[in-house]
C-alpha positions as semicolon CSV with decimal commas, in nm:
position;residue;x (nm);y (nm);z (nm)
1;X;0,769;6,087;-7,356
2;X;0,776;6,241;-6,997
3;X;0,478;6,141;-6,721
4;X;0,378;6,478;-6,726
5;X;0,312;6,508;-7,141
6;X;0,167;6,155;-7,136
7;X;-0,083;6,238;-6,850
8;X;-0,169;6,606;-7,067
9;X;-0,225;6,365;-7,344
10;X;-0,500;6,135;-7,183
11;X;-0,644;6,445;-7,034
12;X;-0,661;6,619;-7,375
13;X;-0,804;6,272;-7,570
14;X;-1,046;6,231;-7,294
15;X;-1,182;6,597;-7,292
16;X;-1,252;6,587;-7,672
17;X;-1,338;6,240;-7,797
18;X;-1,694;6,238;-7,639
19;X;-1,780;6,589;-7,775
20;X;-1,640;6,487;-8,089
21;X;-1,896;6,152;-8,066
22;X;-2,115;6,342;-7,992
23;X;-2,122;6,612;-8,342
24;X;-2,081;6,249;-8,509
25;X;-2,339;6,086;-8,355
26;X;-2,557;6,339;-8,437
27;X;-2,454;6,377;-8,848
28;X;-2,403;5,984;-8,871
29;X;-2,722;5,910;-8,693
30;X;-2,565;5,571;-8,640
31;X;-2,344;5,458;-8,251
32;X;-2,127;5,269;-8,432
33;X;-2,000;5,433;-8,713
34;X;-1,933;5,791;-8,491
35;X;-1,773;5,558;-8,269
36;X;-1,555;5,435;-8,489
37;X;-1,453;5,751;-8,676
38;X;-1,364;5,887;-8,299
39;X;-1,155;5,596;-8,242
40;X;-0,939;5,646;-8,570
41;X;-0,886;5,958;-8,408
42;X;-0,760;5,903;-8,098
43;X;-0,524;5,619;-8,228
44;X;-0,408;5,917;-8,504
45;X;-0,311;6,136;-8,185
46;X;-0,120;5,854;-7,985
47;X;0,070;5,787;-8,311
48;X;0,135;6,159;-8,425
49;X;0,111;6,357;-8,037
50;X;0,400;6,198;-7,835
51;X;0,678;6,285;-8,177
52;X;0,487;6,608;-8,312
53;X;0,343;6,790;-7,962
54;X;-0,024;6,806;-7,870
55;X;-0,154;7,071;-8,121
56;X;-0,261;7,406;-8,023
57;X;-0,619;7,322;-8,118
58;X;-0,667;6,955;-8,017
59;X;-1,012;6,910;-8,038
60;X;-1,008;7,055;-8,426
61;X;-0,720;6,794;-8,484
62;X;-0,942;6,516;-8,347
63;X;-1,216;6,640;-8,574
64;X;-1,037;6,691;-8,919
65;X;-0,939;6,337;-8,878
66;X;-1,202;6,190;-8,812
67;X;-1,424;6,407;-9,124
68;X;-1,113;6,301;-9,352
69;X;-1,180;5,891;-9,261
70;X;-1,513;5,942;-9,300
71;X;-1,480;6,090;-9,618
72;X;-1,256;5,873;-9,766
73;X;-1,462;5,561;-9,648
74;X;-1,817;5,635;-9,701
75;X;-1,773;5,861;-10,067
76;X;-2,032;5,601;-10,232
77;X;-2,321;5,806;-10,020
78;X;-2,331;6,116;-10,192
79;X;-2,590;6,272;-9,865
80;X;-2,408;6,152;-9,608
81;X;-2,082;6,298;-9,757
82;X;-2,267;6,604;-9,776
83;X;-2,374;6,627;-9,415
84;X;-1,977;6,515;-9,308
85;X;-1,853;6,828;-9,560
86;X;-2,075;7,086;-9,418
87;X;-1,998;7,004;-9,062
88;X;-1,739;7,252;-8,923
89;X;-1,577;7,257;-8,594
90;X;-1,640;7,370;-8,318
91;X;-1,977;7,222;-8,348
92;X;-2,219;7,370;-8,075
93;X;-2,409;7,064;-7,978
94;X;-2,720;7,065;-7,724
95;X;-2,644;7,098;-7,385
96;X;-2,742;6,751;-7,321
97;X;-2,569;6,591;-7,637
98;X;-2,279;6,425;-7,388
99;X;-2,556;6,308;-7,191
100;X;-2,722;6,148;-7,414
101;X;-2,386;5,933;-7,537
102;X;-2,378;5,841;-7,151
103;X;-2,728;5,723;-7,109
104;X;-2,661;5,520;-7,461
105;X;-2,331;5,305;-7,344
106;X;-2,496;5,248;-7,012
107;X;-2,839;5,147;-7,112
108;X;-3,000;4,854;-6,942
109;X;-3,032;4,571;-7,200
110;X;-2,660;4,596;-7,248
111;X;-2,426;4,349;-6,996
112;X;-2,262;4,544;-6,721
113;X;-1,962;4,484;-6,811
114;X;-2,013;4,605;-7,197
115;X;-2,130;4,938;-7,024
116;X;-1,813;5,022;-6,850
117;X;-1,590;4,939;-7,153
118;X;-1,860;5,080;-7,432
119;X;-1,849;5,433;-7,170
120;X;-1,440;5,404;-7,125
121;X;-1,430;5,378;-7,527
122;X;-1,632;5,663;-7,633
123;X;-1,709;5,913;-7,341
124;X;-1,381;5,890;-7,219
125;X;-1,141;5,815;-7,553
126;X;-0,967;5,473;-7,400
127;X;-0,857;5,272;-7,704
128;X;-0,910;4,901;-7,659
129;X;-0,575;4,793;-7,570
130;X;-0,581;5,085;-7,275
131;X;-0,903;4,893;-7,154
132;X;-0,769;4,575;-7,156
133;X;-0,456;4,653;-6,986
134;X;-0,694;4,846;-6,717
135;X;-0,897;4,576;-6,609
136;X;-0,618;4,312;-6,710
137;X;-0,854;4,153;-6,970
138;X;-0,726;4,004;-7,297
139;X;-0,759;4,266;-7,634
140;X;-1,000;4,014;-7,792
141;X;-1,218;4,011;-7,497
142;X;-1,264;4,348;-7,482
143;X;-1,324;4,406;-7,869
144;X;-1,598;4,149;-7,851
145;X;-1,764;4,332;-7,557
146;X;-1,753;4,646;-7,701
147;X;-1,852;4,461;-8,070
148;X;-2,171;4,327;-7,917
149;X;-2,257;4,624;-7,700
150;X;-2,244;4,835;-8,043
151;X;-2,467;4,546;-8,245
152;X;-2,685;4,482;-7,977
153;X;-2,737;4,931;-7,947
154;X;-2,787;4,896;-8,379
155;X;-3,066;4,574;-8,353
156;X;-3,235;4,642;-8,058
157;X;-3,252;4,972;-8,167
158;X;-3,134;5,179;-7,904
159;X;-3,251;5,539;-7,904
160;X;-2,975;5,769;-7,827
161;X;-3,151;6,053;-7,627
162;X;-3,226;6,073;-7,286
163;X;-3,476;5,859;-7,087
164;X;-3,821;6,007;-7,046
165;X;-3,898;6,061;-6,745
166;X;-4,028;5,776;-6,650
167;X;-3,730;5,612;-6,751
168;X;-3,506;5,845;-6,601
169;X;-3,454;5,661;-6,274
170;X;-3,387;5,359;-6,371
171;X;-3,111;5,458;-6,609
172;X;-2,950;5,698;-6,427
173;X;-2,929;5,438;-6,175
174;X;-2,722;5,226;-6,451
175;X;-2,535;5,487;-6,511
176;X;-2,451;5,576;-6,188
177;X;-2,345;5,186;-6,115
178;X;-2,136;5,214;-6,415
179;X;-1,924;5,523;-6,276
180;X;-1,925;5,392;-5,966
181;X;-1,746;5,035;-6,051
182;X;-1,538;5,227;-6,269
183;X;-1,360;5,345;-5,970
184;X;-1,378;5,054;-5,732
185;X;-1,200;4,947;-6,003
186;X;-0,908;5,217;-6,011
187;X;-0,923;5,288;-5,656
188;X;-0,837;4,909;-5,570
189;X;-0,799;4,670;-5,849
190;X;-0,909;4,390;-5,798
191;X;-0,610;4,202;-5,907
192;X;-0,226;4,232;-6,059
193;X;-0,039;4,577;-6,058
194;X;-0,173;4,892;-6,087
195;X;-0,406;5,036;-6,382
196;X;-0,156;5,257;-6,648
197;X;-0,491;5,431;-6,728
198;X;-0,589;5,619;-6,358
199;X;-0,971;5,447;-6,382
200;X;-0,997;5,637;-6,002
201;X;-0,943;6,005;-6,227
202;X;-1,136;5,867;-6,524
203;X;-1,434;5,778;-6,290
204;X;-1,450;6,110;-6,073
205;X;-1,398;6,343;-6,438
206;X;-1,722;6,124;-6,523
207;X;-1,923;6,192;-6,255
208;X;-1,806;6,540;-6,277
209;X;-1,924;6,562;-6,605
210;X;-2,252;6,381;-6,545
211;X;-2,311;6,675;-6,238
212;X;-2,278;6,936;-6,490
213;X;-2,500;6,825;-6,685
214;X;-2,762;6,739;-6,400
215;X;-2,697;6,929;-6,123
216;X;-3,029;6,920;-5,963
217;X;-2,993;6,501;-5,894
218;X;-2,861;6,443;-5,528
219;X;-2,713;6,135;-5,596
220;X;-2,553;6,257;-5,911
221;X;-2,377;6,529;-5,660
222;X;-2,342;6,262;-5,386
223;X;-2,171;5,981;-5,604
224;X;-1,910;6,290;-5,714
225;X;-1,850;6,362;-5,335
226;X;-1,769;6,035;-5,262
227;X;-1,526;5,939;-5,499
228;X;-1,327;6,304;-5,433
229;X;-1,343;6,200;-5,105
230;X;-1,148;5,913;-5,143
231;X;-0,925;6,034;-5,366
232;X;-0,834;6,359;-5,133
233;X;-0,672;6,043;-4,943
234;X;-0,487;5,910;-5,173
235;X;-0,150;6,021;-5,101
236;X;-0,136;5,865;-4,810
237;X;-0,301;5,517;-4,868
238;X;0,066;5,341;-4,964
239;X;0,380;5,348;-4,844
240;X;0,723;5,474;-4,992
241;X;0,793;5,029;-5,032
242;X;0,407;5,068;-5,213
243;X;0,226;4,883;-4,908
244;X;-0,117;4,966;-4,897
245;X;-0,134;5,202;-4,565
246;X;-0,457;5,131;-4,320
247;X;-0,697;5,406;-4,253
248;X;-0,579;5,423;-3,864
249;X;-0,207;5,428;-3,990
250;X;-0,225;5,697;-4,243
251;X;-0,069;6,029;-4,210
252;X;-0,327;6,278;-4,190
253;X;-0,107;6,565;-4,328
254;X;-0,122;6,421;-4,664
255;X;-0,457;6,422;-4,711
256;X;-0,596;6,704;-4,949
257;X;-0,771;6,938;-4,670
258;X;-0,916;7,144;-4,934
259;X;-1,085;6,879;-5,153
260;X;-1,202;6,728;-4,876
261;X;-1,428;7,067;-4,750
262;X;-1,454;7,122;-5,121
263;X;-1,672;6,776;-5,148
264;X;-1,839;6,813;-4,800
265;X;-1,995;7,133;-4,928
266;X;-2,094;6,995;-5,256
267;X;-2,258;6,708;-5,049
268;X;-2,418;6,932;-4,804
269;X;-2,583;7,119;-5,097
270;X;-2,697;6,764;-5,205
271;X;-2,842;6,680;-4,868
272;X;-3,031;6,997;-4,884
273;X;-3,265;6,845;-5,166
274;X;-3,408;6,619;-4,900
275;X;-3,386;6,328;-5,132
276;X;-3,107;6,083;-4,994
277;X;-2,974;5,814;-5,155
278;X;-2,729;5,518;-5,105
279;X;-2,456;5,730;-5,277
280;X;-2,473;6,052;-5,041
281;X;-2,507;5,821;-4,749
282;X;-2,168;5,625;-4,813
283;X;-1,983;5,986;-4,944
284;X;-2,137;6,114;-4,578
285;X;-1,973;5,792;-4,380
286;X;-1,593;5,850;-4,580
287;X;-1,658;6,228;-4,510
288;X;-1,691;6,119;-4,083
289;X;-1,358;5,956;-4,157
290;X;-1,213;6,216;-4,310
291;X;-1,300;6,541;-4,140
292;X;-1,137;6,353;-3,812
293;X;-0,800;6,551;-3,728
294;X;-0,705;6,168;-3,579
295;X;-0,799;5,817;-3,588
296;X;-0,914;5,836;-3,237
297;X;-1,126;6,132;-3,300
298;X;-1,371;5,978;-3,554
299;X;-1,724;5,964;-3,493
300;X;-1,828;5,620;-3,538
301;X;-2,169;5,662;-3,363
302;X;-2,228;5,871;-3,649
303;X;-2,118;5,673;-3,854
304;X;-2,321;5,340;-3,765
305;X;-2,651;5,554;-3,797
306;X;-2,535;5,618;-4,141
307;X;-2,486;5,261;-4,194
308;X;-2,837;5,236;-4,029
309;X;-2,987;5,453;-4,319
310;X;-2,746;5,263;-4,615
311;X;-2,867;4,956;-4,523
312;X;-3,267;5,067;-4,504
313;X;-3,210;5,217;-4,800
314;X;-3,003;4,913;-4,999
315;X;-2,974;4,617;-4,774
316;X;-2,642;4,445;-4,852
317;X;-2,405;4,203;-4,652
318;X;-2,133;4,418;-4,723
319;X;-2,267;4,689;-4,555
320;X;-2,362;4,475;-4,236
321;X;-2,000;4,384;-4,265
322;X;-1,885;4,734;-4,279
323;X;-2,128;4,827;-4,016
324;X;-1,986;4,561;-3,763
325;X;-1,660;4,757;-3,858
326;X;-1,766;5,059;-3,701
327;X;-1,940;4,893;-3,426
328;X;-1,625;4,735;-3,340
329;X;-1,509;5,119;-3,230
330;X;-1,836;5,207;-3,120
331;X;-1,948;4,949;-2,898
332;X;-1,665;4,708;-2,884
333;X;-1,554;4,379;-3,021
334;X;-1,780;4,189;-2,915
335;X;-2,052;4,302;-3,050
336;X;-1,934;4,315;-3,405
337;X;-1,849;3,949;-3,367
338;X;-2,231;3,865;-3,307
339;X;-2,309;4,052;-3,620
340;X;-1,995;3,879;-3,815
341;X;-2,149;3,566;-3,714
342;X;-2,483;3,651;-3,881
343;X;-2,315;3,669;-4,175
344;X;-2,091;3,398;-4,199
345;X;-2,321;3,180;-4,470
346;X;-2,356;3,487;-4,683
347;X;-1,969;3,657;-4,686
348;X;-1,807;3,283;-4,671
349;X;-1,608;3,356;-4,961
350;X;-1,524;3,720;-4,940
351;X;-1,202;3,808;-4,810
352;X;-1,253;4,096;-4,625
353;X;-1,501;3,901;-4,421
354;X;-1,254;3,653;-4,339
355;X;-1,014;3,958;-4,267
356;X;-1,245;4,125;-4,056
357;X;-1,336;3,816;-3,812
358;X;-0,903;3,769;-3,801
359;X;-0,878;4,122;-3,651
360;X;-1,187;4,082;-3,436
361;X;-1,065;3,751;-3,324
362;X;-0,733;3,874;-3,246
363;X;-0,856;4,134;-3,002
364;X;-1,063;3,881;-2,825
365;X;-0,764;3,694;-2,779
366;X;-0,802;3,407;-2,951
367;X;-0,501;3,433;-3,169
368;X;-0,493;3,049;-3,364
369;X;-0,832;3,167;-3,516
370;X;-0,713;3,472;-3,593
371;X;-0,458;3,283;-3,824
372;X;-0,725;3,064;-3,936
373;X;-0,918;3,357;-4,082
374;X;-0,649;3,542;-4,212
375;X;-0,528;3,242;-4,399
376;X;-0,903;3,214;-4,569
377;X;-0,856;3,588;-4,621
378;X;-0,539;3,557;-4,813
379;X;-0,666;3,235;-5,012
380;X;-0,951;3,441;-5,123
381;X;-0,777;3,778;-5,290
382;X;-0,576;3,824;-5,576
383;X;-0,510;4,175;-5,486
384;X;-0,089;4,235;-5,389
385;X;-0,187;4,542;-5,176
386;X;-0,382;4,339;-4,953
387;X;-0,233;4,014;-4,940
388;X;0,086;4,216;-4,874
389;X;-0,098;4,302;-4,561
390;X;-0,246;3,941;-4,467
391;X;0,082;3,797;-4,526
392;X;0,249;4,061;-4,248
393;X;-0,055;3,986;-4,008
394;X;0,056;3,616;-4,055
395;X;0,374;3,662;-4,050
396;X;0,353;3,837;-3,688
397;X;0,144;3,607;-3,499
């Protein structure tokens, strides 16, 4: 099976197992058992799909199997049989039906990490083994997340609707977190080779979806700029030997000039609500970087106000590291070294701290602690893209 039909295939699974949740959810009345039928589903197309073609009406495909399993497994409750054989496809579900399967995987009692694979499972049609091999997790482990998550949505009785509005905050703040991980993860894994699931393209059609379906949130917009900001620059973040290329090195040409005007307008309109938001703020500091024809040409006095307004907004040590970064351009190296300092009991065991203070170091001069750091940097990370770069830093010096 070529790239090409395998990529149409994830595309086509993705786009129709959450509406087809969804119309189950909503004849079932139980998470679990629409989530189920869906799955049969899905593993039914990666069987049949790759030999027989995608069908010309995919999403009906996806739902006569699933009504068929559900028929032949639940024929002891004569209503609920019922319900399944007057259901026809295409249902036409409420506008927010989609969102309320969203706001159900990522609600609040469940475990973070239950969220992500629960939403990757349902919304977005990933069988268990395609998590797994995503985040580089055993099967099991990922079975009994998702096991739990599903138990713990049946006991605790988890409503599957969207929050009041009093709620609404908080949850779409989950939810948000949940998308937003979900690419950190794809973007750069956080260890062994990459995904063969793109998490990056699962985590922007997300937050795509999610602005569809609430246009009117900032953040919602903001969070969707960012990660199509990054991604506009993805063709040139690694090298033709797969070496993970540094911002100042890349080759500009590559990037995607019209998604990246394409997301500053759709952030623009977001900044227009006068309600701003870590999320707009960060997709405004990657939108500095790239709107800059060159490396040299990037406004980092800008961009350390932004930082100024990220960090009033959510105080972090990252961001104070990633502030020092841009005052490092801004103000010089000195400077940034004072503020690396202030944070050397907090970041003492993240790498890009380390990395940071090596580079910082280096342009002071003082090249044995420059090693020093690097060395801690490379000790700490698990990642090949960037230990492939720590290991050519040390390997220069």
């Amino acid at each position: 099976m070529s790239e090409a039909a395998r990529d149409e295939l994830a595309s086509v699974v993705r786009q129709h197992a959450g509406q087809l949740a969804t119309a189950l959810m909503r004849v079932t009345g139980d998470f679990a058992t629409a989530e189920d039928l869906v799955q049969d589903a899905v593993l039914a197309a990666l069987q049949h799909w790759p030999a027989e073609g995608i069908p010309e009406r995919p999403d009906a495909w996806l739902f006569t199997v699933a009504r068929r399993r559900a028929l032949d497994g639940l024929r002891r409750a004569d209503n609920y049989r019922a319900k399944l054989a007057q259901l026809q496809w295409p249902v036409q579900p409420a506008d927010d039906e989609r969102l309320r399967l969203i706001f159900t995987c990522c609600h609040p009692a469940l475990p973070r990490q239950a969220q992500i694979a629960l939403t990757l499972r349902v919304v977005c049609g990933l069988t268990t083994g395609q998590i797994a091999r995503a985040f580089l997790v055993h099967e099991t482990a990922i079975a009994q997340r998702i096991t739990r998550a599903k138990r713990k949505i049946t006991d605790a009785g988890i409503p599957y609707r969207v929050p009041r509005d009093d709620e609404l905050a908080a949850r779409l703040t989950e939810v948000l977190t949940v998308i937003y991980l979900l690419f950190n993860e794809g973007y750069l894994a956080t260890t062994g080779p990459p995904a063969s699931r793109d998490l990056a393209e699962d985590a922007e059609w997300l937050a795509g979806l999610l602005h569809q379906l609430m246009p009117a949130e900032p953040e919602v917009a903001g969070l969707l700029a960012l990660i199509r900001l990054h991604r506009a620059r993805a063709a040139a973040r690694f090298g033709a030997d797969g070496r993970l290329v540094l911002l100042r090195d890349q080759d500009r040409s590559r990037w995607d000039r019209e998604a990246i005007a394409d997301a500053v307008r759709l952030l623009t309109r977001a900044a227009r609500r006068q309600r701003p938001g870590p999320y707009q703020l960060q997709a405004a500091i990657v939108a500095c970087h790239a709107e800059a024809e060159r490396f040299d040409d990037t406004d980092w006095e800008q961009i350390v106000l932004l930082y100024d307004m990220l960090l009033h907004l959510a105080p972090s040590p990252v961001t104070r590291l990633h502030r020092a970064i841009a005052l490092r351009y801004a103000t010089g190296a000195q400077a940034a070294m004072a503020e690396l300092d202030d944070l050397a009991d907090t970041l003492e065991e993240y790498h890009l701290y380390h990395a940071t203070r090596a580079e910082l170091l280096r342009e002071l001069g003082q090249r044995g602690q420059a090693q020093a750091a690097d060395r801690r940097a490379l000790d700490l990370t698990a990642n090949p893209a960037e230990r492939a770069i720590l290991q050519q830093r040390l390997a220069w010096i």
